XYZ file of C-alpha atoms in Angstrom:
155
model
C -2.884 -34.413 12.470
C -4.590 -31.034 12.885
C -4.846 -28.172 9.809
C -3.383 -24.808 10.891
C -5.304 -21.778 9.186
C -3.861 -18.943 8.107
C -6.350 -16.545 9.971
C -4.395 -13.212 8.143
C -6.245 -14.954 5.056
C -9.943 -14.637 6.818
C -12.306 -12.020 6.187
C -13.489 -9.986 8.954
C -15.931 -7.517 8.767
C -14.054 -4.356 7.256
C -11.998 -6.432 5.517
C -11.629 -8.980 2.555
C -8.679 -10.227 1.276
C -8.461 -11.958 -2.817
C -6.075 -13.803 -3.682
C -4.055 -12.890 -7.267
C -1.706 -15.176 -9.567
C 1.691 -12.905 -8.026
C 0.064 -10.894 -5.331
C -3.393 -10.167 -3.307
C -6.414 -7.126 -3.247
C -7.464 -6.323 -0.144
C -10.373 -4.410 0.721
C -10.437 -2.713 3.950
C -12.322 -0.350 5.940
C -9.057 1.483 7.342
C -8.228 1.047 10.981
C -5.471 0.362 12.929
C -5.532 -3.041 13.434
C -6.658 -3.617 8.854
C -3.352 -1.655 8.253
C -1.209 -3.858 10.121
C -2.862 -7.000 8.177
C -2.188 -5.494 5.010
C 1.672 -4.389 5.615
C 1.987 -7.677 7.015
C 0.211 -9.874 4.518
C 2.172 -7.463 1.781
C 5.791 -8.977 3.321
C 4.417 -12.490 3.493
C 3.529 -11.750 -0.553
C 6.491 -10.479 -1.582
C 9.052 -12.308 0.466
C 7.183 -15.700 -1.059
C 7.073 -14.515 -4.098
C 10.945 -14.223 -4.142
C 11.550 -10.386 -3.689
C 14.310 -9.445 -1.431
C 14.390 -7.462 2.047
C 15.516 -4.032 0.738
C 12.648 -3.763 -1.749
C 9.983 -5.509 0.257
C 10.455 -2.868 3.334
C 9.962 -0.300 0.406
C 6.744 -1.800 -1.062
C 5.531 -2.011 2.785
C 6.163 1.687 3.310
C 4.619 2.737 0.213
C 1.644 0.875 1.281
C 1.726 2.323 4.784
C 2.422 5.560 3.408
C -0.981 5.905 1.112
C -3.755 3.739 3.141
C -2.591 6.701 5.445
C -3.189 9.601 2.710
C -6.238 8.076 2.194
C -7.094 8.076 6.153
C -5.473 12.133 6.434
C -8.314 13.586 3.534
C -11.291 11.330 4.060
C -10.697 9.919 7.877
C -10.965 7.356 10.004
C -12.773 3.676 8.849
C -12.405 5.509 4.981
C -13.200 1.782 2.558
C -10.128 1.489 0.643
C -8.429 -1.622 -1.724
C -4.685 -1.972 -1.548
C -3.546 -4.161 -4.350
C 0.080 -5.623 -4.241
C 1.713 -7.098 -7.562
C 4.693 -8.201 -8.510
C 5.770 -7.671 -12.518
C 9.648 -8.568 -13.470
C 10.722 -4.606 -13.143
C 9.540 -4.810 -9.318
C 6.434 -4.403 -7.359
C 3.076 -3.186 -8.368
C 1.199 -0.829 -4.884
C -2.516 0.367 -5.888
C -4.392 1.845 -3.610
C -7.710 3.007 -4.243
C -9.983 5.223 -1.883
C -13.324 7.568 -2.819
C -12.643 10.837 -2.654
C -11.108 11.858 -6.389
C -11.183 15.219 -5.550
C -8.866 15.580 -3.223
C -5.342 14.681 -5.519
C -1.894 14.507 -3.767
C -0.320 17.893 -2.955
C 3.481 19.061 -1.920
C 4.801 20.346 1.499
C 8.251 21.866 1.824
C 8.871 19.529 4.322
C 12.618 17.770 4.443
C 12.965 14.084 4.819
C 15.263 14.888 7.537
C 12.636 17.728 9.653
C 12.959 15.902 13.128
C 10.056 18.052 14.046
C 7.177 18.185 11.236
C 4.606 15.204 11.841
C 3.846 15.438 7.916
C 5.090 16.384 4.476
C 7.258 13.974 3.209
C 4.978 11.383 1.777
C 5.174 12.589 -1.221
C 8.956 12.929 -0.671
C 9.547 9.429 0.633
C 6.707 7.644 -2.454
C 9.259 10.074 -5.139
C 12.075 8.017 -3.861
C 10.523 4.778 -3.107
C 8.506 4.668 -6.211
C 9.661 7.162 -8.994
C 6.950 7.013 -11.268
C 3.968 6.862 -9.187
C 0.885 7.795 -10.542
C -3.031 8.954 -9.624
C -6.020 7.831 -11.867
C -9.330 8.214 -11.524
C -11.026 5.107 -10.625
C -14.531 3.669 -10.012
C -13.808 3.768 -7.071
C -13.116 7.383 -6.993
C -8.817 7.743 -6.847
C -6.321 5.188 -7.146
C -2.385 6.333 -6.851
C -0.562 3.740 -8.861
C 3.453 3.224 -7.631
C 5.882 1.520 -8.981
C 8.618 -0.075 -6.781
C 12.006 -1.188 -8.799
C 13.189 -4.129 -7.053
C 16.325 -3.815 -5.091
C 17.525 -6.998 -5.490
C 17.898 -7.524 -9.565
C 15.768 -10.005 -9.474
C 12.846 -10.520 -12.514
C 10.543 -13.219 -9.927
């Protein structure tokens, strides 16, 4: 019998995953492939811990938005750390980037503006993780989001 290897668990140049008791931390240089892997890891990990579909999708969107913001602020291949952990009230998503002085800023773009190419990220965070905060971290800054569980679970 052949052992199967979870390819997404392997470290590759610019992508290092560390398991945690209720989640993971990934250190990555952002590329399209690495962002895809961390999104998939978010979905698989949260599903494994019994988190419902709506909460999983909200957390996946939060990860995607925060990593995308880091690229917009710092440029392609920016080194970031993505942390995702399951807690009784929901999911904690932290994204660290190396630019401590460039804080998120709001733009007056409605969510339903079909012509807007950007500017809705903080409104999206407000909806999906209403108590998000920004902190300085040893890496630069950390955006901490708490995505509440939509399924009423307490895993």
